[in-house]
Tab-separated table of C-alpha atoms in Angstrom:
chain	number	residue	atom	x	y	z
V	1	PRO	CA	-0.329	0.063	-0.056
V	2	GLU	CA	1.101	3.906	-0.639
V	3	HIS	CA	0.990	4.411	3.250
V	4	ARG	CA	3.543	1.401	3.841
V	5	GLN	CA	6.126	3.187	0.838
V	6	VAL	CA	5.905	6.409	2.832
V	7	ALA	CA	6.979	5.002	5.805
V	8	PHE	CA	10.002	3.222	4.007
V	9	GLU	CA	10.617	6.339	2.519
V	10	ALA	CA	10.702	8.140	5.817
V	11	ALA	CA	12.989	5.787	7.555
V	12	ALA	CA	15.370	5.486	5.248
V	13	GLN	CA	15.843	9.495	4.416
V	14	SER	CA	15.865	9.783	7.749
V	15	ALA	CA	18.559	6.848	8.773
V	16	VAL	CA	22.244	8.411	9.149
V	17	LEU	CA	25.490	6.228	8.663
V	18	LEU	CA	27.322	7.844	11.580
V	19	LEU	CA	30.601	5.052	10.965
V	20	ASN	CA	31.454	2.754	8.029
V	21	GLU	CA	35.292	1.679	8.247
V	22	ASN	CA	36.942	0.621	5.508
V	23	ASN	CA	33.378	0.699	3.722
V	24	THR	CA	32.311	-2.314	5.517
V	25	LEU	CA	28.709	-0.826	3.747
V	26	PRO	CA	27.233	-1.904	1.631
V	27	MET	CA	27.189	-5.834	2.086
V	28	GLN	CA	25.200	-8.503	0.409
V	29	LEU	CA	23.332	-11.069	3.046
V	30	LYS	CA	22.142	-12.758	0.716
V	31	GLY	CA	23.374	-16.810	1.476
V	32	LYS	CA	25.005	-15.051	4.932
V	33	THR	CA	24.702	-16.237	8.407
V	34	VAL	CA	23.751	-13.627	10.386
V	35	ALA	CA	24.330	-13.184	13.925
V	36	LEU	CA	21.538	-10.883	15.812
V	37	LEU	CA	21.839	-9.598	18.208
V	38	GLY	CA	20.611	-6.833	21.020
V	39	PRO	CA	17.314	-6.076	22.973
V	40	ASN	CA	15.751	-3.902	19.894
V	41	ALA	CA	16.479	-7.020	17.649
V	42	ALA	CA	13.122	-9.510	17.479
V	43	TYR	CA	9.685	-9.461	18.744
V	44	HIS	CA	10.097	-12.771	20.891
V	45	THR	CA	9.845	-13.707	24.244
V	46	VAL	CA	12.507	-15.020	26.192
V	47	ASN	CA	12.799	-16.571	29.275
V	48	GLY	CA	9.729	-14.494	30.108
V	49	VAL	CA	10.946	-11.214	29.014
V	50	ASN	CA	9.316	-10.107	26.113
V	51	GLN	CA	11.512	-8.752	23.798
V	52	GLU	CA	9.093	-5.883	22.113
V	53	ALA	CA	11.436	-4.951	19.386
V	54	ALA	CA	8.424	-4.125	17.561
V	55	LYS	CA	7.183	-0.986	19.917
V	56	HIS	CA	10.677	0.064	20.009
V	57	MET	CA	10.851	0.616	16.537
V	58	LEU	CA	8.045	3.251	17.474
V	59	GLY	CA	8.610	4.899	19.771
V	60	SER	CA	7.110	6.675	23.490
V	61	TYR	CA	3.901	8.148	21.621
V	62	TYR	CA	1.807	5.782	19.225
V	63	MET	CA	-1.246	4.480	19.348
V	64	TRP	CA	-0.652	0.436	18.123
V	65	ASP	CA	-2.796	-2.390	18.610
V	66	GLY	CA	-0.923	-5.056	17.213
V	67	LYS	CA	-2.996	-5.432	13.871
V	68	VAL	CA	-0.516	-3.198	11.406
V	69	GLU	CA	2.860	-5.368	10.863
V	70	VAL	CA	5.490	-3.404	12.001
V	71	VAL	CA	8.988	-4.479	10.360
V	72	THR	CA	11.311	-5.439	12.879
V	73	MET	CA	15.207	-6.453	12.253
V	74	ASP	CA	14.957	-9.802	12.104
V	75	ILE	CA	12.134	-9.820	9.223
V	76	ALA	CA	13.598	-7.007	6.776
V	77	LEU	CA	16.916	-9.529	7.076
V	78	LYS	CA	15.000	-12.817	6.506
V	79	ASN	CA	13.738	-11.114	3.367
V	80	ALA	CA	17.074	-10.170	2.100
V	81	GLY	CA	17.659	-13.804	1.917
V	82	ALA	CA	20.275	-13.769	5.279
V	83	THR	CA	20.293	-16.904	7.821
V	84	VAL	CA	19.428	-15.244	10.597
V	85	ASN	CA	20.314	-16.640	14.195
V	86	TRP	CA	19.390	-14.854	16.566
V	87	ALA	CA	19.620	-13.955	20.705
V	88	PRO	CA	18.568	-11.129	22.993
V	89	GLY	CA	22.211	-10.986	24.546
V	90	CYS	CA	21.282	-8.883	27.729
V	91	SER	CA	18.636	-6.548	28.597
V	92	GLY	CA	18.715	-3.704	27.392
V	93	GLN	CA	17.335	-1.502	30.563
V	94	GLY	CA	18.272	-1.154	34.102
V	95	PRO	CA	22.119	-0.793	35.929
V	96	PRO	CA	24.716	-1.764	33.532
V	97	GLY	CA	25.525	-5.612	33.054
V	98	SER	CA	21.873	-6.078	33.017
V	99	GLY	CA	21.064	-9.454	31.816
V	100	SER	CA	24.533	-10.556	31.163
V	101	HIS	CA	23.920	-13.692	31.311
V	102	LEU	CA	22.494	-14.221	28.054
V	103	ILE	CA	25.892	-12.866	26.560
V	104	PRO	CA	27.532	-16.068	26.526
V	105	ALA	CA	25.236	-17.581	23.690
V	106	ALA	CA	25.853	-14.130	22.113
V	107	VAL	CA	29.322	-14.252	21.475
V	108	GLU	CA	28.838	-17.866	20.524
V	109	LEU	CA	26.342	-16.650	17.839
V	110	ALA	CA	28.719	-14.007	16.576
V	111	LYS	CA	31.657	-16.423	16.589
V	112	LYS	CA	30.124	-18.594	14.048
V	113	ALA	CA	28.773	-16.205	11.786
V	114	ASP	CA	29.668	-14.293	8.981
V	115	VAL	CA	28.354	-10.755	10.243
V	116	SER	CA	27.248	-10.159	13.534
V	117	ILE	CA	24.270	-7.299	13.517
V	118	LEU	CA	23.554	-5.631	17.154
V	119	VAL	CA	20.285	-3.962	17.169
V	120	LEU	CA	21.497	-1.485	20.516
V	121	GLY	CA	19.815	1.698	21.543
V	122	ASP	CA	17.009	2.661	23.743
V	123	VAL	CA	13.396	0.691	24.796
V	124	ASP	CA	10.433	1.712	24.473
V	125	GLY	CA	8.601	2.683	28.152
V	126	ASN	CA	11.449	2.827	30.671
V	127	GLY	CA	15.213	3.820	28.767
V	128	CYS	CA	13.602	6.991	27.172
V	129	GLY	CA	10.118	9.008	26.938
V	130	GLU	CA	8.423	11.259	28.998
V	131	TRP	CA	9.648	11.234	32.486
V	132	HIS	CA	12.066	8.995	31.897
V	133	ASP	CA	15.261	10.833	32.268
V	134	ARG	CA	19.023	9.294	32.217
V	135	ASP	CA	21.891	10.180	34.413
V	136	ASN	CA	24.353	8.943	31.514
V	137	LEU	CA	24.137	8.539	27.824
V	138	ASP	CA	25.884	5.068	27.595
V	139	LEU	CA	24.014	2.217	25.658
V	140	GLU	CA	21.504	1.127	28.888
V	141	GLY	CA	21.440	-2.150	30.679
V	142	GLY	CA	23.950	-4.448	30.028
V	143	GLN	CA	23.970	-3.418	25.982
V	144	LEU	CA	27.580	-1.770	26.303
V	145	GLN	CA	28.917	-5.058	27.693
V	146	LEU	CA	27.237	-6.973	24.970
V	147	LEU	CA	28.646	-4.743	22.081
V	148	GLU	CA	32.546	-5.134	24.078
V	149	ALA	CA	32.159	-9.150	24.020
V	150	VAL	CA	30.858	-9.242	20.561
V	151	THR	CA	33.048	-6.987	18.637
V	152	ALA	CA	36.227	-9.333	20.441
V	153	VAL	CA	35.222	-12.390	18.583
V	154	ALA	CA	33.021	-11.109	15.630
V	155	LYS	CA	34.360	-10.948	11.878
V	156	THR	CA	32.491	-8.221	10.705
V	157	THR	CA	30.177	-6.014	13.261
V	158	ILE	CA	27.681	-4.264	12.299
V	159	VAL	CA	25.546	-1.209	14.765
V	160	VAL	CA	21.825	-0.573	14.435
V	161	LEU	CA	20.758	2.125	16.759
V	162	ILE	CA	17.237	2.566	17.370
V	163	HIS	CA	16.649	5.098	19.672
V	164	GLY	CA	15.511	8.637	21.155
V	165	ARG	CA	18.524	10.336	22.178
V	166	GLN	CA	21.951	10.436	21.642
V	167	GLN	CA	23.731	7.533	22.502
V	168	THR	CA	27.876	7.383	23.954
V	169	PHE	CA	29.771	4.269	24.542
V	170	GLY	CA	31.946	3.651	27.902
V	171	ILE	CA	35.386	5.291	28.532
V	172	GLY	CA	36.432	7.255	25.303
V	173	ASN	CA	33.716	5.427	22.961
V	174	ALA	CA	36.780	3.155	22.714
V	175	VAL	CA	34.444	0.354	21.636
V	176	LEU	CA	33.484	1.765	18.314
V	177	LYS	CA	37.467	1.562	16.993
V	178	LYS	CA	36.075	-2.499	16.798
V	179	VAL	CA	33.017	-1.259	14.932
V	180	GLY	CA	32.800	-1.855	11.142
V	181	ALA	CA	29.606	0.072	10.465
V	182	MET	CA	26.960	2.058	12.588
V	183	ILE	CA	23.465	3.487	11.312
V	184	SER	CA	21.352	5.769	13.763
V	185	GLY	CA	17.908	4.823	12.425
V	186	PHE	CA	16.038	7.052	15.882
V	187	ARG	CA	12.723	5.445	15.715
V	188	PRO	CA	12.242	4.239	12.221
V	189	GLY	CA	8.453	3.221	12.566
V	190	GLU	CA	6.552	0.329	10.790
V	191	GLU	CA	8.988	-0.069	7.686
V	192	GLY	CA	11.637	0.783	9.974
V	193	GLY	CA	13.371	-2.646	9.743
V	194	SER	CA	13.030	-2.618	5.760
V	195	ALA	CA	14.683	0.996	5.663
V	196	LEU	CA	17.617	0.052	7.276
V	197	VAL	CA	18.473	-2.840	5.495
V	198	SER	CA	17.900	-1.200	2.597
V	199	ILE	CA	21.028	0.823	3.644
V	200	ILE	CA	23.258	-2.179	4.870
V	201	THR	CA	22.603	-3.594	1.319
V	202	GLY	CA	23.062	-0.690	-0.225
V	203	GLU	CA	19.899	-0.781	-2.379
V	204	THR	CA	19.908	2.825	-0.308
V	205	ASN	CA	22.304	4.960	-0.240
V	206	PRO	CA	22.487	7.145	3.232
V	207	SER	CA	21.692	10.548	3.074
V	208	GLY	CA	20.467	11.825	6.183
V	209	LYS	CA	21.980	14.348	8.518
V	210	LEU	CA	22.443	14.496	12.550
V	211	ALA	CA	19.371	17.201	13.696
V	212	GLN	CA	22.314	17.174	17.119
V	213	SER	CA	25.431	16.871	17.776
V	214	TRP	CA	26.486	13.920	20.064
V	215	PRO	CA	28.665	14.518	22.955
V	216	ARG	CA	31.644	11.909	23.817
V	217	THR	CA	30.422	11.735	27.197
V	218	VAL	CA	27.436	13.058	29.400
V	219	GLY	CA	29.897	15.739	31.009
V	220	GLN	CA	30.334	17.466	27.330
V	221	VAL	CA	26.080	18.289	27.524
V	222	HIS	CA	26.034	22.308	27.918
V	223	SER	CA	29.817	22.822	27.691
V	224	GLY	CA	31.254	23.970	24.297
V	225	SER	CA	30.776	21.058	22.530
V	226	SER	CA	26.994	20.951	22.770
V	227	PRO	CA	25.079	21.960	21.130
V	228	TRP	CA	26.932	23.238	17.947
V	229	LEU	CA	25.337	26.456	17.951
V	230	GLN	CA	26.074	27.658	21.122
V	231	ARG	CA	27.824	30.894	21.161
V	232	VAL	CA	32.076	31.133	21.261
V	233	ARG	CA	32.198	31.829	24.582
V	234	GLY	CA	33.753	31.822	27.892
V	235	LYS	CA	36.603	30.110	29.185
V	236	TRP	CA	36.488	28.367	25.449
V	237	VAL	CA	37.605	31.777	24.073
V	238	ALA	CA	39.236	33.702	26.871
V	239	ASN	CA	41.802	30.509	28.114
V	240	ASN	CA	42.810	30.168	24.020
V	241	ARG	CA	42.535	26.052	24.962
V	242	LYS	CA	43.736	23.663	22.026
V	243	PRO	CA	42.167	25.287	18.533
V	244	ILE	CA	40.441	22.219	17.850
V	245	ASP	CA	38.374	22.886	14.931
V	246	PRO	CA	39.642	24.550	11.170
V	247	SER	CA	37.604	27.641	12.190
V	248	GLY	CA	39.510	27.812	14.967
V	249	ARG	CA	36.323	27.104	17.761
V	250	HIS	CA	38.035	26.184	21.032
V	251	TYR	CA	36.853	23.335	23.923
V	252	ASP	CA	36.863	23.089	27.345
V	253	SER	CA	39.562	20.181	28.426
V	254	TYR	CA	38.888	17.410	30.010
V	255	GLU	CA	41.839	16.236	32.387
V	256	ALA	CA	40.668	12.431	32.164
V	257	ASP	CA	42.615	10.353	30.249
V	258	GLY	CA	40.546	9.053	26.693
V	259	TRP	CA	38.345	12.481	26.480
V	260	LYS	CA	38.618	14.464	23.768
V	261	ASP	CA	37.232	17.840	23.594
V	262	THR	CA	35.229	17.928	20.397
V	263	PRO	CA	31.742	16.207	19.692
V	264	LEU	CA	31.631	12.439	19.103
V	265	PHE	CA	29.691	13.867	16.051
V	266	TYR	CA	28.827	17.225	14.828
V	267	PHE	CA	25.446	18.158	13.423
V	268	GLY	CA	24.568	18.160	10.517
V	269	TYR	CA	26.635	15.242	9.804
V	270	GLY	CA	26.165	11.595	8.082
V	271	LEU	CA	28.251	9.383	5.522
V	272	SER	CA	26.902	8.742	2.334
V	273	TYR	CA	28.349	5.445	0.006
V	274	THR	CA	29.947	8.067	-2.859
V	275	ASP	CA	31.449	11.989	-2.239
V	276	TYR	CA	30.051	15.117	-3.348
V	277	THR	CA	32.428	18.496	-3.999
V	278	TYR	CA	31.171	21.704	-3.687
V	279	LYS	CA	31.389	24.854	-6.059
V	280	GLN	CA	30.094	28.033	-7.204
V	281	VAL	CA	28.566	29.135	-4.069
V	282	LYS	CA	27.125	32.969	-5.569
V	283	ALA	CA	24.323	34.901	-3.479
V	284	VAL	CA	21.971	37.133	-5.655
V	285	GLU	CA	19.250	39.627	-4.710
V	286	SER	CA	16.104	37.684	-5.743
V	287	GLY	CA	13.504	41.234	-6.533
V	288	THR	CA	11.015	39.540	-5.190
V	289	PRO	CA	9.286	40.341	-1.702
V	290	GLU	CA	8.900	36.718	-0.554
V	291	TYR	CA	12.773	35.800	0.109
V	292	GLN	CA	15.864	38.829	-0.169
V	293	TRP	CA	18.136	36.220	-1.936
V	294	ASN	CA	18.693	33.204	-4.212
V	295	LEU	CA	21.822	31.485	-3.096
V	296	THR	CA	23.034	29.344	-5.837
V	297	VAL	CA	25.286	26.180	-5.529
V	298	THR	CA	27.282	23.328	-7.835
V	299	VAL	CA	27.426	20.025	-6.411
V	300	GLU	CA	29.076	17.000	-7.833
V	301	ASN	CA	28.960	13.646	-7.187
V	302	ARG	CA	32.234	12.205	-7.762
V	303	GLY	CA	31.557	8.601	-7.135
V	304	SER	CA	30.024	5.517	-8.842
V	305	ARG	CA	26.865	5.456	-7.157
V	306	HIS	CA	23.497	7.532	-7.268
V	307	GLY	CA	23.048	9.836	-4.347
V	308	VAL	CA	21.071	12.389	-2.457
V	309	GLU	CA	22.562	15.261	-0.863
V	310	VAL	CA	21.222	17.551	2.104
V	311	VAL	CA	22.770	20.489	1.350
V	312	GLN	CA	23.586	22.755	4.661
V	313	VAL	CA	23.976	26.836	4.643
V	314	TYR	CA	25.468	27.781	7.623
V	315	ILE	CA	26.120	31.735	8.393
V	316	GLU	CA	29.223	33.368	10.350
V	317	ASP	CA	27.930	36.442	11.988
V	318	PRO	CA	30.031	40.023	11.130
V	319	ALA	CA	32.537	40.952	13.712
V	320	GLY	CA	32.207	44.089	15.928
V	321	LEU	CA	28.475	43.432	16.672
V	322	GLY	CA	28.786	44.250	20.005
V	323	PHE	CA	27.604	40.824	21.885
V	324	VAL	CA	28.839	37.715	21.388
V	325	PRO	CA	28.718	35.601	18.024
V	326	ASN	CA	27.217	32.052	16.998
V	327	TRP	CA	29.929	30.024	16.351
V	328	ARG	CA	27.912	28.939	13.292
V	329	ARG	CA	24.099	29.338	12.541
V	330	LEU	CA	22.181	27.168	10.131
V	331	VAL	CA	19.878	29.527	7.413
V	332	GLY	CA	18.670	26.833	4.979
V	333	PHE	CA	18.944	23.633	3.673
V	334	GLY	CA	17.994	21.500	0.528
V	335	ARG	CA	17.998	18.242	-0.550
V	336	VAL	CA	19.045	17.183	-4.068
V	337	ALA	CA	19.638	13.865	-5.810
V	338	VAL	CA	22.460	13.523	-8.549
V	339	GLY	CA	23.694	10.447	-10.123
V	340	ALA	CA	27.102	9.147	-10.737
V	341	GLY	CA	29.470	11.078	-12.129
V	342	GLN	CA	27.041	14.371	-12.468
V	343	THR	CA	26.941	17.732	-11.575
V	344	VAL	CA	23.748	19.613	-10.010
V	345	SER	CA	22.880	22.970	-9.572
V	346	LEU	CA	20.425	23.603	-6.669
V	347	THR	CA	18.791	27.227	-5.816
V	348	LEU	CA	17.933	28.192	-2.196
V	349	PRO	CA	16.311	31.223	-1.136
V	350	LEU	CA	17.392	32.867	1.949
V	351	LEU	CA	15.421	35.292	3.591
V	352	LYS	CA	16.004	37.785	5.762
V	353	GLU	CA	14.494	36.817	8.477
V	354	ASP	CA	16.958	33.593	8.332
V	355	ILE	CA	19.945	36.390	9.511
V	356	MET	CA	18.206	38.535	11.631
V	357	LEU	CA	20.069	38.387	15.268
V	358	TYR	CA	18.310	39.875	18.584
V	359	ASN	CA	19.751	42.929	19.866
V	360	LYS	CA	20.747	43.978	22.959
V	361	ASP	CA	16.846	45.303	23.540
V	362	MET	CA	15.920	42.084	22.511
V	363	LYS	CA	14.253	42.833	19.276
V	364	LEU	CA	14.966	41.520	16.033
V	365	GLN	CA	17.339	43.153	13.692
V	366	LEU	CA	18.944	43.020	10.740
V	367	MET	CA	22.636	43.444	11.463
V	368	LYS	CA	25.131	45.854	9.237
V	369	GLY	CA	28.211	44.345	7.730
V	370	GLU	CA	29.905	40.998	6.551
V	371	TYR	CA	28.706	38.286	6.720
V	372	THR	CA	30.162	34.626	5.559
V	373	LEU	CA	27.955	31.816	3.769
V	374	GLN	CA	29.344	28.577	4.018
V	375	VAL	CA	27.879	25.895	2.074
V	376	GLY	CA	28.469	21.827	2.262
V	377	GLY	CA	27.372	18.710	3.734
V	378	GLY	CA	27.566	19.220	7.653
V	379	SER	CA	28.409	22.059	10.030
V	380	LEU	CA	32.357	21.324	10.359
V	381	ASN	CA	32.767	19.798	7.280
V	382	THR	CA	36.397	20.989	5.115
V	383	PRO	CA	36.591	22.693	3.376
V	384	LEU	CA	33.363	24.611	2.954
V	385	SER	CA	32.301	26.341	-0.208
V	386	THR	CA	31.482	30.205	0.918
V	387	THR	CA	30.727	33.277	-0.213
V	388	ASN	CA	30.052	36.936	1.720
V	389	LEU	CA	27.091	38.609	1.991
V	390	THR	CA	27.097	42.540	3.013
V	391	ILE	CA	24.569	44.181	4.536
V	392	THR	CA	24.424	47.599	4.260
V	393	GLN	CA	21.335	49.167	5.640
V	394	GLN	CA	20.777	47.919	9.606
V	395	GLU	CA	16.932	47.224	9.475
V	396	GLY	CA	14.248	46.626	12.386
């Protein structure tokens, strides 16, 4: 039915490929033996505990009577021709190590499999939702211990996150060095399993981008590392420590070993199975009352696969405004399909309201000065293609 195709497209377009070491993905699954592990992997009951992966796909706010099919990862992998051996591996909620008695069985499956796919994250009802705050962003329950145990023995490890918040992965996030690929599916809905497996096999070229930055540890929340749009201020500039970003942005440093100062993943980040180049960025006055400028950019697909790129437009405010400027602001974006080896031109409208800032009297105002517009596939993609925009008259 048409509505299920819409559900598939929504899940496929919003999933974000976070890691893909040595081009682990895409991967042909037909004929492969898959160890499918984790509390969000399947809809089964084990030792009296219902592994309600279907509900986890939907999230906290839904009205589901069980009559509408929700495609979980076990179903989708079998549909792709894989031989699937499943085990929960742990509990997805509770204190660290919960359900660790289930880990040995999962490890045995991982040893024998061609590839191990761990479906981890937040479980519905307790792990993530209204009135369910946490004081730690690490994978809940025994999931981190399961991931560490499986990556120690698996030939190839793929992590699929079904979740409602950013995740972290233990001290220094060190276990991620052993992960071949990781996909953030968030709450992908009724066709979530099908969409995520289509990304694994390459039927879908991932195009999703993060709408938040991910801290490396809960201690970074509200630091200079998160959120991405936090103003450059306080000790991160005053102490002149560690110019980490190519733009020269500073972060507060951590004394503990194993922690870096920058976000784990930046706002706007997301990998693809192809590569894009940006060039010929221009901002021209539109001459229409609806918007003030047309921003044009040329996007080239340098790879051998068709792809869809989310073009992101950022602005850096003029110096000398009388208050601390933003590091970088998102003022526009657009999706564009680009065939393998092709070049496409994209035009985006830029409103003066997108550029206006609150002045010292807390009134929106178009400030005079020279702004730098930056266009690319993420907030820290370098080099971002740039052009200047000069405002000669203050408004508001």
